[in-house]
mmCIF file of C-alpha atoms and ligand atoms in Angstrom:
data_model
loop_
_atom_site.group_PDB
_atom_site.id
_atom_site.type_symbol
_atom_site.label_atom_id
_atom_site.label_comp_id
_atom_site.label_asym_id
_atom_site.label_seq_id
_atom_site.Cartn_x
_atom_site.Cartn_y
_atom_site.Cartn_z
ATOM 1 C CA MET A 24 11.824 -13.132 4.018
ATOM 2 C CA PHE A 25 9.960 -10.255 1.674
ATOM 3 C CA ASP A 26 12.136 -6.833 2.218
ATOM 4 C CA VAL A 27 8.861 -5.376 1.685
ATOM 5 C CA LEU A 28 5.573 -6.573 2.217
ATOM 6 C CA ILE A 29 2.292 -4.189 1.513
ATOM 7 C CA ILE A 30 -1.161 -5.641 2.886
ATOM 8 C CA GLY A 31 -4.205 -3.649 0.654
ATOM 9 C CA GLY A 32 -4.547 -4.163 -2.420
ATOM 10 C CA GLY A 33 -6.392 -1.640 -3.307
ATOM 11 C CA VAL A 34 -5.958 1.711 -4.748
ATOM 12 C CA SER A 35 -2.771 3.152 -3.028
ATOM 13 C CA GLY A 36 -1.444 -0.498 -1.859
ATOM 14 C CA ILE A 37 -1.104 -1.117 -5.598
ATOM 15 C CA SER A 38 0.208 2.075 -6.402
ATOM 16 C CA CYS A 39 3.158 1.452 -3.634
ATOM 17 C CA ALA A 40 4.049 -1.501 -5.524
ATOM 18 C CA LEU A 41 3.796 -0.225 -9.050
ATOM 19 C CA VAL A 42 6.521 2.292 -7.813
ATOM 20 C CA LEU A 43 8.880 -0.477 -6.143
ATOM 21 C CA GLY A 44 8.203 -2.477 -8.904
ATOM 22 C CA SER A 45 9.500 -0.202 -11.137
ATOM 23 C CA ALA A 46 12.687 0.419 -9.456
ATOM 24 C CA ARG A 47 13.486 -3.219 -10.473
ATOM 25 C CA ASN A 48 16.689 -2.059 -12.227
ATOM 26 C CA LYS A 49 17.993 0.359 -9.960
ATOM 27 C CA PRO A 50 21.458 -1.331 -8.049
ATOM 28 C CA PHE A 51 19.629 -1.347 -4.354
ATOM 29 C CA ALA A 52 16.641 -2.250 -5.290
ATOM 30 C CA SER A 53 17.395 -5.616 -7.986
ATOM 31 C CA ASP A 54 18.060 -7.968 -5.167
ATOM 32 C CA LYS A 55 14.513 -7.211 -2.798
ATOM 33 C CA LYS A 56 12.086 -9.437 -2.910
ATOM 34 C CA ILE A 57 8.415 -7.043 -3.169
ATOM 35 C CA GLY A 58 4.942 -8.865 -2.257
ATOM 36 C CA ILE A 59 0.929 -7.735 -2.194
ATOM 37 C CA ILE A 60 -0.946 -9.079 -0.097
ATOM 38 C CA THR A 61 -4.229 -8.636 -2.711
ATOM 39 C CA HIS A 62 -7.201 -9.057 -0.322
ATOM 40 C CA GLN A 63 -9.587 -6.979 -2.598
ATOM 41 C CA LYS A 64 -13.059 -7.623 -0.861
ATOM 42 C CA ALA A 65 -13.072 -4.695 2.111
ATOM 43 C CA SER A 66 -12.065 -2.037 -0.951
ATOM 44 C CA SER A 67 -13.656 0.909 -1.236
ATOM 45 C CA LEU A 68 -12.949 0.875 -4.711
ATOM 46 C CA GLN A 69 -16.358 -2.947 -4.838
ATOM 47 C CA ASP A 70 -18.779 0.160 -5.478
ATOM 48 C CA ALA A 71 -17.381 3.109 -6.609
ATOM 49 C CA ILE A 72 -17.582 4.734 -10.321
ATOM 50 C CA PHE A 73 -14.735 7.546 -11.162
ATOM 51 C CA TYR A 74 -15.021 10.638 -13.252
ATOM 52 C CA ASN A 75 -12.522 12.802 -11.273
ATOM 53 C CA ALA A 76 -9.669 11.402 -10.677
ATOM 54 C CA TYR A 77 -6.323 11.866 -13.081
ATOM 55 C CA GLY A 78 -5.683 9.544 -15.712
ATOM 56 C CA ILE A 79 -8.213 7.126 -14.847
ATOM 57 C CA PRO A 80 -10.981 7.376 -18.343
ATOM 58 C CA SER A 81 -14.311 8.702 -16.822
ATOM 59 C CA GLY A 82 -16.897 6.605 -15.569
ATOM 60 C CA LYS A 83 -14.139 4.146 -15.015
ATOM 61 C CA LEU A 84 -16.056 1.294 -12.162
ATOM 62 C CA GLY A 85 -13.842 0.224 -9.154
ATOM 63 C CA SER A 86 -14.387 -3.336 -9.584
ATOM 64 C CA GLU A 87 -12.340 -2.719 -13.158
ATOM 65 C CA LEU A 88 -9.820 -1.545 -11.862
ATOM 66 C CA LEU A 89 -9.525 -3.569 -9.020
ATOM 67 C CA GLU A 90 -9.089 -6.561 -11.686
ATOM 68 C CA GLU A 91 -6.680 -4.440 -14.448
ATOM 69 C CA SER A 92 -4.478 -3.259 -11.501
ATOM 70 C CA LYS A 93 -3.360 -6.150 -10.864
ATOM 71 C CA GLU A 94 -3.269 -7.777 -14.579
ATOM 72 C CA HIS A 95 -0.815 -4.221 -14.939
ATOM 73 C CA LEU A 96 1.087 -5.487 -11.933
ATOM 74 C CA ALA A 97 1.845 -9.120 -12.742
ATOM 75 C CA LYS A 98 2.668 -7.213 -16.708
ATOM 76 C CA ASP A 99 4.864 -5.005 -16.222
ATOM 77 C CA TYR A 100 6.703 -6.147 -12.899
ATOM 78 C CA PRO A 101 6.363 -10.075 -12.555
ATOM 79 C CA HIS A 102 8.983 -9.927 -10.049
ATOM 80 C CA VAL A 103 6.096 -8.558 -7.478
ATOM 81 C CA GLU A 104 4.842 -11.366 -5.437
ATOM 82 C CA GLN A 105 1.301 -10.935 -5.227
ATOM 83 C CA ILE A 106 -0.812 -12.700 -2.560
ATOM 84 C CA SER A 107 -4.501 -13.266 -3.543
ATOM 85 C CA ASP A 108 -7.255 -14.148 -1.107
ATOM 86 C CA GLU A 109 -4.955 -13.660 1.867
ATOM 87 C CA LYS A 110 -6.564 -11.467 4.738
ATOM 88 C CA VAL A 111 -4.348 -10.525 7.217
ATOM 89 C CA LEU A 112 -4.568 -11.458 11.163
ATOM 90 C CA LYS A 113 -1.785 -9.757 13.090
ATOM 91 C CA ILE A 114 1.598 -8.524 13.187
ATOM 92 C CA GLU A 115 4.050 -9.251 15.274
ATOM 93 C CA GLY A 116 8.282 -7.876 15.683
ATOM 94 C CA ASN A 117 10.458 -5.040 15.115
ATOM 95 C CA PHE A 118 12.055 -3.843 11.614
ATOM 96 C CA ASN A 119 13.457 -6.262 9.817
ATOM 97 C CA GLU A 120 11.981 -9.007 10.500
ATOM 98 C CA PHE A 121 8.109 -8.690 10.724
ATOM 99 C CA ILE A 122 6.317 -11.420 11.482
ATOM 100 C CA ILE A 123 2.388 -11.337 9.229
ATOM 101 C CA THR A 124 -0.264 -14.266 10.121
ATOM 102 C CA THR A 125 -2.695 -14.019 7.497
ATOM 103 C CA ASN A 126 -6.310 -16.157 7.899
ATOM 104 C CA LYS A 127 -4.015 -19.040 5.556
ATOM 105 C CA ASN A 128 -0.601 -18.562 6.146
ATOM 106 C CA SER A 129 2.375 -16.879 7.456
ATOM 107 C CA CYS A 130 5.557 -14.830 6.668
ATOM 108 C CA LYS A 131 8.071 -12.491 6.863
ATOM 109 C CA SER A 132 9.104 -9.330 5.948
ATOM 110 C CA ARG A 133 11.767 -6.439 7.197
ATOM 111 C CA ILE A 134 8.919 -3.555 6.260
ATOM 112 C CA VAL A 135 5.736 -3.565 6.435
ATOM 113 C CA VAL A 136 2.962 -1.021 4.104
ATOM 114 C CA ILE A 137 -0.392 -1.195 5.738
ATOM 115 C CA ALA A 138 -2.954 -0.140 2.990
ATOM 116 C CA ILE A 139 -6.334 -1.394 4.266
ATOM 117 C CA GLY A 140 -8.259 1.571 3.799
ATOM 118 C CA ALA A 141 -9.731 3.552 7.329
ATOM 119 C CA GLY A 142 -12.537 1.291 8.344
ATOM 120 C CA ASN A 143 -13.453 0.645 11.914
ATOM 121 C CA PRO A 144 -12.461 -1.501 13.336
ATOM 122 C CA PHE A 145 -9.565 -1.805 12.690
ATOM 123 C CA THR A 146 -8.886 -5.663 11.845
ATOM 124 C CA ILE A 147 -5.098 -6.273 12.044
ATOM 125 C CA GLU A 148 -4.077 -7.066 15.547
ATOM 126 C CA GLY A 149 -0.135 -5.900 16.719
ATOM 127 C CA LEU A 150 -1.173 -2.631 16.209
ATOM 128 C CA ASP A 151 -3.918 -1.051 18.037
ATOM 129 C CA GLU A 152 -1.182 1.545 20.582
ATOM 130 C CA TYR A 153 -1.060 4.097 16.753
ATOM 131 C CA VAL A 154 -4.877 3.664 16.006
ATOM 132 C CA ILE A 155 -6.701 6.687 16.436
ATOM 133 C CA PRO A 156 -9.974 8.546 15.141
ATOM 134 C CA HIS A 157 -9.320 9.986 11.101
ATOM 135 C CA GLN A 158 -8.481 13.495 11.599
ATOM 136 C CA LYS A 159 -9.520 14.209 7.734
ATOM 137 C CA ILE A 160 -12.954 12.423 7.526
ATOM 138 C CA ALA A 161 -16.298 13.924 9.663
ATOM 139 C CA PRO A 162 -16.334 12.284 12.973
ATOM 140 C CA GLU A 163 -20.302 10.928 12.381
ATOM 141 C CA LYS A 164 -18.257 8.759 9.825
ATOM 142 C CA ASN A 165 -16.047 7.103 12.935
ATOM 143 C CA ARG A 166 -13.270 6.738 10.859
ATOM 144 C CA ILE A 167 -10.209 5.575 11.802
ATOM 145 C CA GLN A 168 -6.363 6.316 11.115
ATOM 146 C CA LEU A 169 -2.620 4.852 12.427
ATOM 147 C CA LYS A 170 -0.991 7.666 14.121
ATOM 148 C CA ASN A 171 2.213 8.135 11.518
ATOM 149 C CA ILE A 172 4.251 11.121 11.073
ATOM 150 C CA ASP A 173 4.979 11.218 6.869
ATOM 151 C CA HIS A 174 3.726 7.413 6.793
ATOM 152 C CA LYS A 175 5.971 5.909 9.085
ATOM 153 C CA VAL A 176 4.266 5.085 11.841
ATOM 154 C CA THR A 177 7.926 3.687 13.598
ATOM 155 C CA ASP A 178 10.858 2.122 12.093
ATOM 156 C CA GLY A 179 10.285 -0.018 9.426
ATOM 157 C CA ILE A 180 6.397 0.463 9.392
ATOM 158 C CA TYR A 181 3.921 3.130 6.612
ATOM 159 C CA VAL A 182 0.890 3.648 6.294
ATOM 160 C CA THR A 183 -1.042 4.626 3.255
ATOM 161 C CA GLY A 184 -4.417 5.595 1.747
ATOM 162 C CA THR A 185 -7.131 6.438 4.154
ATOM 163 C CA LEU A 186 -5.838 4.823 6.958
ATOM 164 C CA ALA A 187 -2.867 7.264 6.724
ATOM 165 C CA GLY A 188 -5.577 10.526 7.728
ATOM 166 C CA TRP A 189 -5.579 11.876 4.362
ATOM 167 C CA ARG A 190 -9.160 12.868 2.628
ATOM 168 C CA SER A 191 -10.755 9.907 0.503
ATOM 169 C CA GLN A 192 -10.370 10.882 -2.804
ATOM 170 C CA LEU A 193 -8.349 7.601 -5.710
ATOM 171 C CA SER A 194 -5.766 10.640 -6.493
ATOM 172 C CA ILE A 195 -4.949 11.549 -2.795
ATOM 173 C CA ALA A 196 -4.638 7.503 -2.077
ATOM 174 C CA SER A 197 -2.755 6.785 -4.914
ATOM 175 C CA GLY A 198 -0.466 9.451 -4.490
ATOM 176 C CA SER A 199 0.598 8.087 -0.569
ATOM 177 C CA GLY A 200 1.217 4.950 -1.422
ATOM 178 C CA ALA A 201 4.136 6.420 -4.636
ATOM 179 C CA ALA A 202 5.108 8.803 -1.838
ATOM 180 C CA VAL A 203 5.844 5.821 0.241
ATOM 181 C CA ALA A 204 7.425 3.434 -2.284
ATOM 182 C CA THR A 205 10.050 6.658 -2.772
ATOM 183 C CA ASP A 206 10.739 6.661 0.431
ATOM 184 C CA ILE A 207 11.744 3.095 1.037
ATOM 185 C CA LEU A 208 13.351 3.412 -2.261
ATOM 186 C CA THR A 209 15.217 6.003 -0.254
ATOM 187 C CA LEU A 210 15.727 4.068 1.862
ATOM 188 C CA TRP A 211 17.257 1.186 0.175
ATOM 189 C CA ASN A 212 19.537 4.342 -1.629
ATOM 190 C CA ASN A 213 20.991 5.096 1.709
ATOM 191 C CA GLY A 214 19.378 7.678 2.885
ATOM 192 C CA ASN A 215 19.990 8.930 -1.174
ATOM 193 C CA HIS A 216 16.811 10.913 -2.740
ATOM 194 C CA THR A 217 14.988 8.530 -5.150
ATOM 195 C CA GLN A 218 12.353 8.739 -7.948
ATOM 196 C CA VAL A 219 11.840 5.945 -10.621
ATOM 197 C CA HIS A 220 11.179 7.595 -14.612
ATOM 198 C CA ASP A 221 10.354 5.873 -17.839
ATOM 199 C CA SER A 222 11.148 7.789 -21.159
ATOM 200 C CA ILE A 223 10.790 7.682 -24.561
ATOM 201 C CA ARG A 224 13.970 10.049 -25.040
ATOM 202 C CA LYS A 225 16.968 7.252 -24.603
HETATM 203 C C1 LIG B 307 -18.502 4.583 -3.383
HETATM 204 C C2 LIG B 307 -18.123 5.484 -3.453
HETATM 205 C C3 LIG B 307 -17.365 5.449 -4.678
HETATM 206 C C4 LIG B 307 -16.365 6.582 -4.278
HETATM 207 N N1 LIG B 307 -15.998 7.717 -5.914
HETATM 208 C C5 LIG B 307 -15.272 8.172 -5.804
HETATM 209 C C6 LIG B 307 -14.823 8.741 -6.576
HETATM 210 O O1 LIG B 307 -15.435 9.727 -7.284
HETATM 211 N N2 LIG B 307 -12.978 10.103 -6.442
HETATM 212 C C7 LIG B 307 -12.429 9.431 -5.630
HETATM 213 O O2 LIG B 307 -11.409 10.550 -5.959
HETATM 214 N N3 LIG B 307 -13.219 8.573 -4.726
HETATM 215 C C8 LIG B 307 -14.379 8.319 -4.693
HETATM 216 N N4 LIG B 307 -14.003 7.037 -4.055
HETATM 217 C C9 LIG B 307 -12.455 6.994 -2.484
HETATM 218 C C10 LIG B 307 -11.524 6.047 -2.835
HETATM 219 O O3 LIG B 307 -12.337 4.765 -3.896
HETATM 220 C C11 LIG B 307 -10.881 5.544 -2.651
HETATM 221 O O4 LIG B 307 -10.213 7.066 -1.587
HETATM 222 C C12 LIG B 307 -9.267 5.235 -2.060
HETATM 223 O O5 LIG B 307 -10.233 3.296 -2.949
HETATM 224 C C13 LIG B 307 -8.789 4.813 -1.006
HETATM 225 O O6 LIG B 307 -7.595 4.127 -1.442
HETATM 226 P P1 LIG B 307 -6.942 2.994 -0.084
HETATM 227 O O7 LIG B 307 -5.664 2.375 -0.491
HETATM 228 O O8 LIG B 307 -7.030 3.883 1.536
HETATM 229 O O9 LIG B 307 -8.131 1.905 0.613
HETATM 230 P P2 LIG B 307 -8.454 1.213 -0.468
HETATM 231 O O10 LIG B 307 -8.535 0.973 -1.896
HETATM 232 O O11 LIG B 307 -10.157 1.053 0.247
HETATM 233 O O12 LIG B 307 -7.876 -0.390 -0.696
HETATM 234 C C14 LIG B 307 -7.568 -1.266 0.702
HETATM 235 C C15 LIG B 307 -7.393 -2.568 0.799
HETATM 236 O O13 LIG B 307 -7.174 -2.958 1.630
HETATM 237 C C16 LIG B 307 -7.627 -3.821 1.770
HETATM 238 N N5 LIG B 307 -7.773 -5.337 3.016
HETATM 239 C C17 LIG B 307 -8.895 -4.558 3.619
HETATM 240 N N6 LIG B 307 -8.234 -5.327 5.360
HETATM 241 C C18 LIG B 307 -7.577 -6.105 4.707
HETATM 242 C C19 LIG B 307 -6.564 -6.773 6.031
HETATM 243 N N7 LIG B 307 -7.437 -7.657 7.294
HETATM 244 N N8 LIG B 307 -5.846 -8.183 5.473
HETATM 245 C C20 LIG B 307 -5.292 -7.503 3.891
HETATM 246 N N9 LIG B 307 -6.239 -6.727 3.132
HETATM 247 C C21 LIG B 307 -6.997 -5.920 4.216
HETATM 248 C C22 LIG B 307 -9.044 -4.099 0.898
HETATM 249 O O14 LIG B 307 -9.518 -5.597 0.723
HETATM 250 C C23 LIG B 307 -8.791 -3.865 -0.357
HETATM 251 O O15 LIG B 307 -8.125 -3.988 -0.989
HETATM 252 C C24 LIG B 307 -14.928 6.284 -3.636
HETATM 253 C C25 LIG B 307 -14.880 5.230 -2.242
HETATM 254 C C26 LIG B 307 -16.686 5.097 -2.154
HETATM 255 C C27 LIG B 307 -16.558 3.707 -1.329
#
């Protein structure tokens, strides 16, 4: 049983995992089991090259980011379990007991974060009632999003990145994943607002 399982290892999914992982020394997060399904074949990053994303060196290839971001997560936060090369097919259940079925396996999680991008059709069974046309991408591009209020779809289900209804820019997707991570940390911290900062000053 995961406490939180992130589905999708692109920009918003890995960003969410990094911030959740970075809270490992907080008492309310230290016992939490965090996982991410790092399927990457359908990522927008595959063909992208970046000149306009804050903190990313100019000319960086998205295909490099896909690999380097997984290495970063594994090196700094090895307690975050990475499940590679599995595609999620179905989500069933409710808050505190979702069943996630992939093309190879199934597992349970208390909270699920959907970070799979805005591609149409939506490929995960069980969430159809939340799928609507994307509200901030031109209609002719035929993108979708999940209905949400400030990233929350329903109790225990969060959505990040372009699938949350944000326009497609790396920095927006990254911020969206980080925002959801802090919402989950705040939930674990009994509603007390939480962020995770490292500092060179002790
Ligand atoms: C060609 C191109 C060029 C771009 N150039 C720029 C640019 O110059 N500047 C900029 O700011 N932005 C650019 N972008 C946009 C940027 O890459 C996206 O906004 C960003 O990647 C969106 O992040 P995301 O997390 O929503 O989705 P993604 O990064 O696409 O991540 C979604 C992840 O979910 C996975 N996934 C999908 N379905 C499943 C499933 N069923 N089960 C498990 N995993 C699944 C995918 O494999 C992928 O890893 C570009 C995009 C493209 C396509």
